[in-house]
XYZ file of C-alpha atoms in Angstrom:
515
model
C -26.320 39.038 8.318
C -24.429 42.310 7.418
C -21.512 42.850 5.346
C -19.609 43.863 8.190
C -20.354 40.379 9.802
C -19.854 38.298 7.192
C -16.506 40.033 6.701
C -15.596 39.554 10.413
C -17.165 35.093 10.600
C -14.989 34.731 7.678
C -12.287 36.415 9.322
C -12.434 34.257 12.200
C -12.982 31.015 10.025
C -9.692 31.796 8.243
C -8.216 32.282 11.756
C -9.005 28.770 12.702
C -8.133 27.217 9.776
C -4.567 29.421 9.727
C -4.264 27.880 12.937
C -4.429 24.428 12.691
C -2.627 24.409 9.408
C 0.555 25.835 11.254
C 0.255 23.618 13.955
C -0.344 20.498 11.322
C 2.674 21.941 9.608
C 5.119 21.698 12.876
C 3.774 18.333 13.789
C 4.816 17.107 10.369
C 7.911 18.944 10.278
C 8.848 17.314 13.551
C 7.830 14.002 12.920
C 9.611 13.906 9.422
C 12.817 14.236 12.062
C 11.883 11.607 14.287
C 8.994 9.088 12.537
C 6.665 10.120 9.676
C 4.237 7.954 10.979
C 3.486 9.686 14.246
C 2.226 13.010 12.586
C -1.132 13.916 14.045
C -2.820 13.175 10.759
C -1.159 9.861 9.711
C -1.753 8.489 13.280
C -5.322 9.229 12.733
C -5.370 7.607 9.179
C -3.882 4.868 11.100
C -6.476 4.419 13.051
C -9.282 4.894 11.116
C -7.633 2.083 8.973
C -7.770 -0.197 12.078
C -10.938 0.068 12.993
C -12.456 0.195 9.203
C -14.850 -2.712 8.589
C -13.437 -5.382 6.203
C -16.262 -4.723 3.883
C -15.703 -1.390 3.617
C -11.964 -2.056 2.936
C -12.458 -3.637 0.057
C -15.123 -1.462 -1.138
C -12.243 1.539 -0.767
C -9.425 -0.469 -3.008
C -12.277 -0.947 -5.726
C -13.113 2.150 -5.919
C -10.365 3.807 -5.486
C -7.504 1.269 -5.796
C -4.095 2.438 -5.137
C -5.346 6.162 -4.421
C -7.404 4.575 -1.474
C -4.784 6.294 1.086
C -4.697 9.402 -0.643
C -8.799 9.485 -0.467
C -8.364 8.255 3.084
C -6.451 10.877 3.984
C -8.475 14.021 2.003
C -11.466 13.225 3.714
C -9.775 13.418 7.074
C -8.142 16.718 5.999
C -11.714 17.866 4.981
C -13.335 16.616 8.652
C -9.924 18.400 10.034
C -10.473 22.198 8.202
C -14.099 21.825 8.956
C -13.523 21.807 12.704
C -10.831 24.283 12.126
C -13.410 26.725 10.498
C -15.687 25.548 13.819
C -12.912 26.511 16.438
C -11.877 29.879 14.627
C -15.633 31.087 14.764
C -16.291 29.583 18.007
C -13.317 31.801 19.537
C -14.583 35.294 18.632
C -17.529 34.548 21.145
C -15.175 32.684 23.698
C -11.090 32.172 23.369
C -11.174 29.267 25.781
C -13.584 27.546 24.006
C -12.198 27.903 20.790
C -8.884 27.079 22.368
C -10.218 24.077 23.761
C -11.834 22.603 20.554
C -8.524 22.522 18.991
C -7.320 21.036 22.139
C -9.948 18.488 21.626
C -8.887 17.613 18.108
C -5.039 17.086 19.026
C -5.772 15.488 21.829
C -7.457 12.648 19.065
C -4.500 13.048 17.426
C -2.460 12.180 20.868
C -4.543 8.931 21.360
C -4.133 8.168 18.025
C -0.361 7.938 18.591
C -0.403 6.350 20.997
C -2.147 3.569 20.708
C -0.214 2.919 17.866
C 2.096 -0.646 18.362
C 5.216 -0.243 19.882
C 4.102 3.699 20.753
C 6.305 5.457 22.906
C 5.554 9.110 24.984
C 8.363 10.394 22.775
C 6.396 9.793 20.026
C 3.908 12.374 21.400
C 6.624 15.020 20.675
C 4.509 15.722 17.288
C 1.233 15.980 18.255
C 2.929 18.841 21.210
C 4.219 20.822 18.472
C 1.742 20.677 16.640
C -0.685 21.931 19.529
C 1.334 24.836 20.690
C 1.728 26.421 17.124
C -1.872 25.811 16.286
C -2.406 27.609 19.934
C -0.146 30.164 19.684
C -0.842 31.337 16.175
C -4.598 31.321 17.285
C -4.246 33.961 19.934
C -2.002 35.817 17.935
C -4.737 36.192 15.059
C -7.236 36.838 17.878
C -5.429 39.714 19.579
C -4.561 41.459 16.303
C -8.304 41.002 14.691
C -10.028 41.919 17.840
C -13.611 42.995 16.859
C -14.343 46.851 17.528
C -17.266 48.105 19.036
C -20.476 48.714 17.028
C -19.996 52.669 18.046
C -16.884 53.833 17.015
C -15.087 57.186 16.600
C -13.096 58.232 13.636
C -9.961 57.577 15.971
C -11.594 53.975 16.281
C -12.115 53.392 12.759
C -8.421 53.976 11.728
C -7.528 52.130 14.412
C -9.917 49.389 13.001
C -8.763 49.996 9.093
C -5.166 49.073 10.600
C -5.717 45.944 12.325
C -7.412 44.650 9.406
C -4.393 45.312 7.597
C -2.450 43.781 10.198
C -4.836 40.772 10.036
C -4.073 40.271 6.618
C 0.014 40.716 6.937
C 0.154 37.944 9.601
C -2.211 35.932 8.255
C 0.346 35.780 5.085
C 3.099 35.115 7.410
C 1.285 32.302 8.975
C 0.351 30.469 5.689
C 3.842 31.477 4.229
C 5.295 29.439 7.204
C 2.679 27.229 6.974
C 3.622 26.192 3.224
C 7.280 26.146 4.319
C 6.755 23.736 7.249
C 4.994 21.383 4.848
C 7.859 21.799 2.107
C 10.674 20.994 5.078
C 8.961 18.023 6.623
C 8.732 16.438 2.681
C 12.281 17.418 2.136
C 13.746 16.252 5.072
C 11.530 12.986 4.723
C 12.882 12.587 1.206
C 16.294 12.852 2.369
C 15.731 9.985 4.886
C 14.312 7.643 2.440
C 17.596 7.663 -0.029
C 19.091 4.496 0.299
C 22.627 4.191 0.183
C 23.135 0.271 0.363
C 24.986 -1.924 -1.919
C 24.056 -5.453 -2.637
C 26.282 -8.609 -2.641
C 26.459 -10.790 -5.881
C 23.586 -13.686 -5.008
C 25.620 -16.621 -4.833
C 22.637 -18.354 -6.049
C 21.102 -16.043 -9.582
C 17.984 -17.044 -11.267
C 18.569 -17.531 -14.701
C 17.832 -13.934 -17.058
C 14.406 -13.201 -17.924
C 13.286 -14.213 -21.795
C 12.433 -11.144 -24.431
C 8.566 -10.408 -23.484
C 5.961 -10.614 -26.193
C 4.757 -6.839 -25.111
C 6.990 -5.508 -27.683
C 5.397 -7.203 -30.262
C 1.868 -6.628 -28.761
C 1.388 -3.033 -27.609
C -0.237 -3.031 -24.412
C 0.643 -6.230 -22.980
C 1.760 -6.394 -19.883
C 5.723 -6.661 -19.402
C 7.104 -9.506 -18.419
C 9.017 -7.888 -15.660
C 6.810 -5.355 -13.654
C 9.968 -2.196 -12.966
C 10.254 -1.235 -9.605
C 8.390 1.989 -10.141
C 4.824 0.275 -11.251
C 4.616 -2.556 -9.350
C 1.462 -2.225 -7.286
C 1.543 -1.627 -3.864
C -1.663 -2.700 -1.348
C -0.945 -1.872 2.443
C -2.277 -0.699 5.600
C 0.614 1.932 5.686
C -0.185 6.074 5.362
C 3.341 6.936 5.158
C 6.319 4.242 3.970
C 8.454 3.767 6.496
C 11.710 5.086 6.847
C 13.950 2.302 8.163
C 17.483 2.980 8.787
C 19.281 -0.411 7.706
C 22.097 0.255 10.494
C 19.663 0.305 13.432
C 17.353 -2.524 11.975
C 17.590 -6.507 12.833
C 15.375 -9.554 12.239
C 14.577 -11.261 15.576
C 13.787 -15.673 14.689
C 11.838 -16.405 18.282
C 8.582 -18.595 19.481
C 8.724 -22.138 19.335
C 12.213 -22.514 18.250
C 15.374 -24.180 20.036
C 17.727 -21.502 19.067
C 16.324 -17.819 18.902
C 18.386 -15.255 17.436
C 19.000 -12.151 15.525
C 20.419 -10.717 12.654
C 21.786 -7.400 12.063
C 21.090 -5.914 8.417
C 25.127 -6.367 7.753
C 24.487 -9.835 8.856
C 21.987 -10.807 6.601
C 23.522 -9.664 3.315
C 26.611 -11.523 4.622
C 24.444 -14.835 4.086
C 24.327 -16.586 0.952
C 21.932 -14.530 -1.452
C 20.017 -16.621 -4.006
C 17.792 -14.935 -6.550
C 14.176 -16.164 -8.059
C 12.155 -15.166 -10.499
C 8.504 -14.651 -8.583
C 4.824 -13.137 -9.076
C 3.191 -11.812 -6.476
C -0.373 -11.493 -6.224
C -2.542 -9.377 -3.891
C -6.040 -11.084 -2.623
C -7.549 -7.896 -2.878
C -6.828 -8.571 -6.627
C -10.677 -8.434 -8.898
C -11.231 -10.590 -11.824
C -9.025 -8.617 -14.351
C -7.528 -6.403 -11.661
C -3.789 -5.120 -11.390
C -2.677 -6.269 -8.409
C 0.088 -8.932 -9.646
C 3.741 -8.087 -10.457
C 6.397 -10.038 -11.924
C 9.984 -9.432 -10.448
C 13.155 -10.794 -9.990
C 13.886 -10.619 -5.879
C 17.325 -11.227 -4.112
C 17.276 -12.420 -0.666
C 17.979 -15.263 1.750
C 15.815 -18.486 1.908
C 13.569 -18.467 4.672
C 13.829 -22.345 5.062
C 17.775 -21.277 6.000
C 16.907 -18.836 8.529
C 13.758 -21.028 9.996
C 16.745 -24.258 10.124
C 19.266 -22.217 12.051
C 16.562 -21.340 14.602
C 15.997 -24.932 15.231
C 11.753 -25.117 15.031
C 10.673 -27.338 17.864
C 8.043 -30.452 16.556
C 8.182 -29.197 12.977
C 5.867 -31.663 11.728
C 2.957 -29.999 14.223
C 0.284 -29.113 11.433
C -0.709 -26.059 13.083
C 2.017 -24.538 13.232
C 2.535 -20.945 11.603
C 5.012 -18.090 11.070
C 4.097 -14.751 12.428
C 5.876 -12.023 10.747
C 5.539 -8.742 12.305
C 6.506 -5.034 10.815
C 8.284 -1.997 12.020
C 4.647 -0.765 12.992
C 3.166 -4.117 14.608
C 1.516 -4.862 11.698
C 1.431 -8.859 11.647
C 1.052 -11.487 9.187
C 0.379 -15.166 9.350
C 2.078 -17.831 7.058
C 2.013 -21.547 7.203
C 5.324 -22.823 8.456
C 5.403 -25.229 5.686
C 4.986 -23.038 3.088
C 8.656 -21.130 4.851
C 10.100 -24.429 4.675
C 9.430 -26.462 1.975
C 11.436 -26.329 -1.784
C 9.382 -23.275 -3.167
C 12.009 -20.861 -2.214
C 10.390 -18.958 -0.595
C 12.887 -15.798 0.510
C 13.687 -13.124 2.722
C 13.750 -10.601 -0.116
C 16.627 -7.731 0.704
C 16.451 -6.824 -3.583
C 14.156 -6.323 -6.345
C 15.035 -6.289 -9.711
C 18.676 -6.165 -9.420
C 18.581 -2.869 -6.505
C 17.633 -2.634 -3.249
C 14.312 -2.901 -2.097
C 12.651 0.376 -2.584
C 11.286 1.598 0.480
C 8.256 1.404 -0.728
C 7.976 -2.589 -1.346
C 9.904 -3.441 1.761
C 13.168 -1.945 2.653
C 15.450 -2.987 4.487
C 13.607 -6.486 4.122
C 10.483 -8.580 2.943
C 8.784 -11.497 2.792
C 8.309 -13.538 -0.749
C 6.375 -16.559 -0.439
C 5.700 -18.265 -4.103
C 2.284 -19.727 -4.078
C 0.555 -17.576 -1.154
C -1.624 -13.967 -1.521
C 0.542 -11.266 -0.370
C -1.415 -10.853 2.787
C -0.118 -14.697 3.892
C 3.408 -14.473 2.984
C 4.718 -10.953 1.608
C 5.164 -9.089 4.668
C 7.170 -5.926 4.024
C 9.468 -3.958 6.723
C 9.565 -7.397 8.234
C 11.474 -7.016 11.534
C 10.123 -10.624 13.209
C 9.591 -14.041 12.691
C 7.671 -15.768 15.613
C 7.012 -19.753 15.289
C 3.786 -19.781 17.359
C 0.342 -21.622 16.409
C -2.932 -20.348 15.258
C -4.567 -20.814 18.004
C -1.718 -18.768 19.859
C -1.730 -15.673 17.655
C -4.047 -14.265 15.072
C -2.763 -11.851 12.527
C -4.022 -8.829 11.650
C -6.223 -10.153 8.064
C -6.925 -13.298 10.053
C -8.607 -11.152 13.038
C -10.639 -9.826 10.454
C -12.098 -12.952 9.109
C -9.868 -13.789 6.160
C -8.363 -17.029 4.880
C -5.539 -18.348 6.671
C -4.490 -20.752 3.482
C -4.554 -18.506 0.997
C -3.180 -20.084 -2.227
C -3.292 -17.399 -5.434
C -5.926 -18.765 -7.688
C -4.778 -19.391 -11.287
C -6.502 -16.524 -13.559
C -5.918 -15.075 -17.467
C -6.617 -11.134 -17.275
C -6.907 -9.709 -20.994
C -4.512 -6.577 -20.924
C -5.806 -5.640 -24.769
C -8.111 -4.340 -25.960
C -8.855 -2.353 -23.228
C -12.780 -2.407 -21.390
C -15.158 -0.599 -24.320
C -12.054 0.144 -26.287
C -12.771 0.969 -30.597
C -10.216 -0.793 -32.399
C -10.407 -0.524 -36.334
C -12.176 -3.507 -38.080
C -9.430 -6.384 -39.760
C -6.619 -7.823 -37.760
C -7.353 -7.257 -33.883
C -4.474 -8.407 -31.476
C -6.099 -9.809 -27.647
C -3.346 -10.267 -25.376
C -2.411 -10.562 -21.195
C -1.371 -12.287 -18.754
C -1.567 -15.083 -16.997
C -0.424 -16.936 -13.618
C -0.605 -20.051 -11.722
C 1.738 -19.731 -9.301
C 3.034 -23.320 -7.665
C 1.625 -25.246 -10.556
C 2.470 -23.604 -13.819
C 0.561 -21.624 -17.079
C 0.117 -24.685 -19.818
C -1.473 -22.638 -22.359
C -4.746 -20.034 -22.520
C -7.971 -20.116 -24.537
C -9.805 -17.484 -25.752
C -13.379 -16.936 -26.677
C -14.977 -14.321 -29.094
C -18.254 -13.145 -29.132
C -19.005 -16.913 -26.774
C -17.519 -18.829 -29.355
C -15.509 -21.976 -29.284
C -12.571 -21.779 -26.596
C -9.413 -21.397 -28.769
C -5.814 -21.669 -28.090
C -3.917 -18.208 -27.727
C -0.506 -18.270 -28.499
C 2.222 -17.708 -25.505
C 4.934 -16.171 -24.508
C 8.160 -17.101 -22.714
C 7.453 -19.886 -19.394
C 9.947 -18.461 -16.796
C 8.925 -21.221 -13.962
C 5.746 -22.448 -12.286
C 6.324 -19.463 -9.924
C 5.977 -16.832 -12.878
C 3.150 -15.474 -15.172
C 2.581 -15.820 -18.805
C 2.122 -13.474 -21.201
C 0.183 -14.681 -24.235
C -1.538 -13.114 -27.315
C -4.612 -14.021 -29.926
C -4.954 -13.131 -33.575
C -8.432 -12.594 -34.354
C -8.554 -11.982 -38.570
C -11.128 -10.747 -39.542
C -12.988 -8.777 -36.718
C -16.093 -7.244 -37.937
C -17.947 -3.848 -37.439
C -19.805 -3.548 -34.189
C -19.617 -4.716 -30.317
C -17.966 -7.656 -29.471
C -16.788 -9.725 -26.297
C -14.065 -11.767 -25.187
C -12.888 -14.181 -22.592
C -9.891 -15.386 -21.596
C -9.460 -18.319 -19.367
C -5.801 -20.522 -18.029
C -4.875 -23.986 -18.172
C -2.228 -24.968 -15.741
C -0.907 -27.790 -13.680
C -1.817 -31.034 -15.665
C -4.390 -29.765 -18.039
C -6.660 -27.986 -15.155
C -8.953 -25.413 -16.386
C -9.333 -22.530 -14.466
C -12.791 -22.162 -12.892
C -15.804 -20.224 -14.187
C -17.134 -19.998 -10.601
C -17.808 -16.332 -9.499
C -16.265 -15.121 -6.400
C -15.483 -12.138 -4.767
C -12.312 -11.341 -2.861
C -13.437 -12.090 0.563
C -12.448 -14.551 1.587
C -9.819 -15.861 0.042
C -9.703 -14.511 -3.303
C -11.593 -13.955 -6.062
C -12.187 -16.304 -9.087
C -14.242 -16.602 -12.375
C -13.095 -15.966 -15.929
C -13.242 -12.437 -17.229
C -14.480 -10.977 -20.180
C -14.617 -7.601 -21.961
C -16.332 -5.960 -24.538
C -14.860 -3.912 -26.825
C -15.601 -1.925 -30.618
C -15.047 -3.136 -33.925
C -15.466 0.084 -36.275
């Protein structure tokens, strides 16, 4: 290939990806108006997230744990400027075609929205924009770098010289606006997320948190997880951007008395507060995914008795919660009802609910992985029965129980860490939510199982941080396991398991560096 061609494929490369980046750009820019979530790409991350293979899900948050979305969504912007590249070159030998592979791609994008829950033809309005820019700055680019003929007269080859420079100008003004539409749409979505809300006084507060033992052992896990770090496992691409005024909880299925509540309604309810960790099944031995908070909200036992359930004492019977995007989750009714206080969380740690952890409102269930009873942008609560209605996890094969196995996770010394030889502090965390931390044991190097000492005991609902003085650590590699004893002096169980099911279990150990 000459020079001359390889100047003019990459020319029309760049003309297809120019292209589809404006048009991406106005389909975000217009969505971030209307819904973030129907932007041609998120509605295909959406997708792709439905129809992903359970195994493959929790292959993703291993490897990639929070950052899964972000990987999610690079790989479909790579797929997205390769066909880009393939629609620019495939127009210099045919302008329909290369028009309609881009047509092809947004019209992905267009079933993709769609077939989102609760989709709407408005919600289309997006993936339009988005095609007519990506169209129209196509056959701009076209027209301007039209290829001259391979015999050309002087005349020609100024002419030529010029619309390469022209190329180049417009191809800066397209990525210029291209950059800007991207920079509005994250604007004007940042604007819509502020939340201007101000909580009521809980009528009900759980008592103030104990000083935390992580000040006195660096590394340690805090007792209370801030807002900011708390761990966040969802299906969601995009946090929602629910306005509180147009929001409202709908109570319906098997109940006497259906009803709903307004967002003004429900902080007009008596608030109560609890001190609660939350852990996510997707949660390894060791793993992150548990946070300690303090949430504000109104018991779900109160909302549940006001519907009126019909034949509570039906064992079958669940609560489907459902979220602004259809997403559903099933929790046993009991587990609404009974005295573990289990809330309608409208506050986390004295503020609102961030938007990204629920806002305007969530589900807290003490006792129950997050995917059974901590549904977030919670707009429904249907009383139905299993056989009725399967939720999204349980259409995919997991547990529909789903109590939080107790666990110790060693915080410090970090995996292979080198700590100096002498005095070595082992500290963490640990939970047994519904029956309560007792005490945890330690073992060094396999040894005998002794008793760390622990921190503050908030309630049966909230984890434990606890430490371990090891004296005289010497030089070289060393190991050490931490397991929980809870309830009336249960041990936690060595048995290996993986999250799928229903959580995983065993006792972890590290190894670390004496030098």
């Amino acid at each position: 290939m000459t020079a001359a061609a390889l100047r003019a494929s990459f020319r029309a490369a760049a003309t297809g990806v120019l292209a589809v980046g404006a048009g991406l750009a106005a389909g975000q820019l217009v969505a971030a108006v209307r819904d973030p979530a129907t932007a041609p790409i998120l509605a295909v991350g959406s997708t792709v997230i439905d129809h992903t293979p359970t195994a493959l899900k929790d292959w993703a948050i291993r490897q990639f744990g929070t950052h899964d979305k972000l990987v999610l969504l690079s790989s479909i912007a790579v797929a997205v400027l390769a066909l880009a590249v393939t629609s620019g070159l495939i127009a210099t030998r045919s302008l329909t075609a290369g028009i309609a592979a881009q047509a092809t791609m947004l019209a992905v994008a267009g079933y993709a929205v769609l077939t989102r829950p609760f989709a709407t033809v408005t919600d289309l309005a997006p993936t339009a924009a988005a095609g007519a820019v990506s169209i129209l700055v196509l056959l701009a680019l076209h027209r301007i770098d039209r290829p001259p003929s391979d015999r050309r007269s002087p005349q020609q080859e100024a002419r030529a010289g010029v619309g390469r420079r022209d190329f180049v100008l417009a191809s800066g003004v397209s990525a210029t606006m291209t950059a800007a539409g991207f920079v509005g749409a994250d604007r004007l979505a940042a604007r819509r997320s502020a939340i201007d809300v101000r909580l009521p006084e809980a009528a009900d507060p759980a008592p103030p948190l104990p000083r935390g033992i992580d000040r006195l052992v660096p590394g340690v896990t805090p007792l209370r997880t801030p807002n900011g770090t708390f761990y966040r496992v969802d299906t969601e691409l995009t946090v929602p951007a629910v306005d509180a005024s147009d929001w409202s909880l709908r109570i319906d299925g098997d109940v006497e008395n259906p009803y709903s509540l307004s967002y003004s309604e429900l902080l007009g309810r008596p608030l109560v507060e609890r001190n609660i960790t939350i852990t996510c099944v997707s949660n390894e031995i060791g793993g992150g995914y548990a946070g300690g908070a303090t949430w504000r909200g109104v018991l779900t036992r109160d909302l549940l008795a006001a519907a009126r359930v019909k034949d509570p004492g039906r064992p079958d019977l669940q609560v489907l919660s459902t979220s602004t995007d259809g997403f559903t989750i099933s929790t046993p009714l009991e587990a609404l009802t009974d005295d573990r206080d289990a809330i309608l969380a409208v506050g986390m740690n004295g503020a609102p609910l961030p938007r990204s952890h629920g806002f305007p409102a969530r589900l807290v269930t003490p006792g129950l992985y997050g995917m059974l009873g901590c549904t977030k942008w919670v707009t429904r609560l249907t009383v139905t029965t299993y056989a009725a209605r399967k939720a999204y996890w349980t259409q995919r094969g997991w547990t529909t129980t789903g109590e939080i196995k107790p666990t110790a996770r060693i915080d410090v010394p970090r995996s292979f860490a080198s700590v100096q030889r002498g005095r070595v502090l082992i500290g963490g965390t640990a939970w047994a939510q519904r029956r309560g931390v007792v005490r945890v044991q330690v073992s060094v190097d396999n040894g005998p199982w002794e008793d760390a000492s622990m921190g503050p005991d908030v309630n049966i609902d909230y984890w434990r941080q606890w430490y371990f003085v090891w004296a005289d650590a010497a030089a070289g590699q060393h190991s050490v396991r931490a397991r929980v004893v809870y309830g009336h002096d249960q041990l936690q169980t060595s048995k290996r398991a993986g999250v799928f099911p229903n959580g995983s279990s065993g006792v972890e150990e590290r190894f670390f560096v004496v030098r």
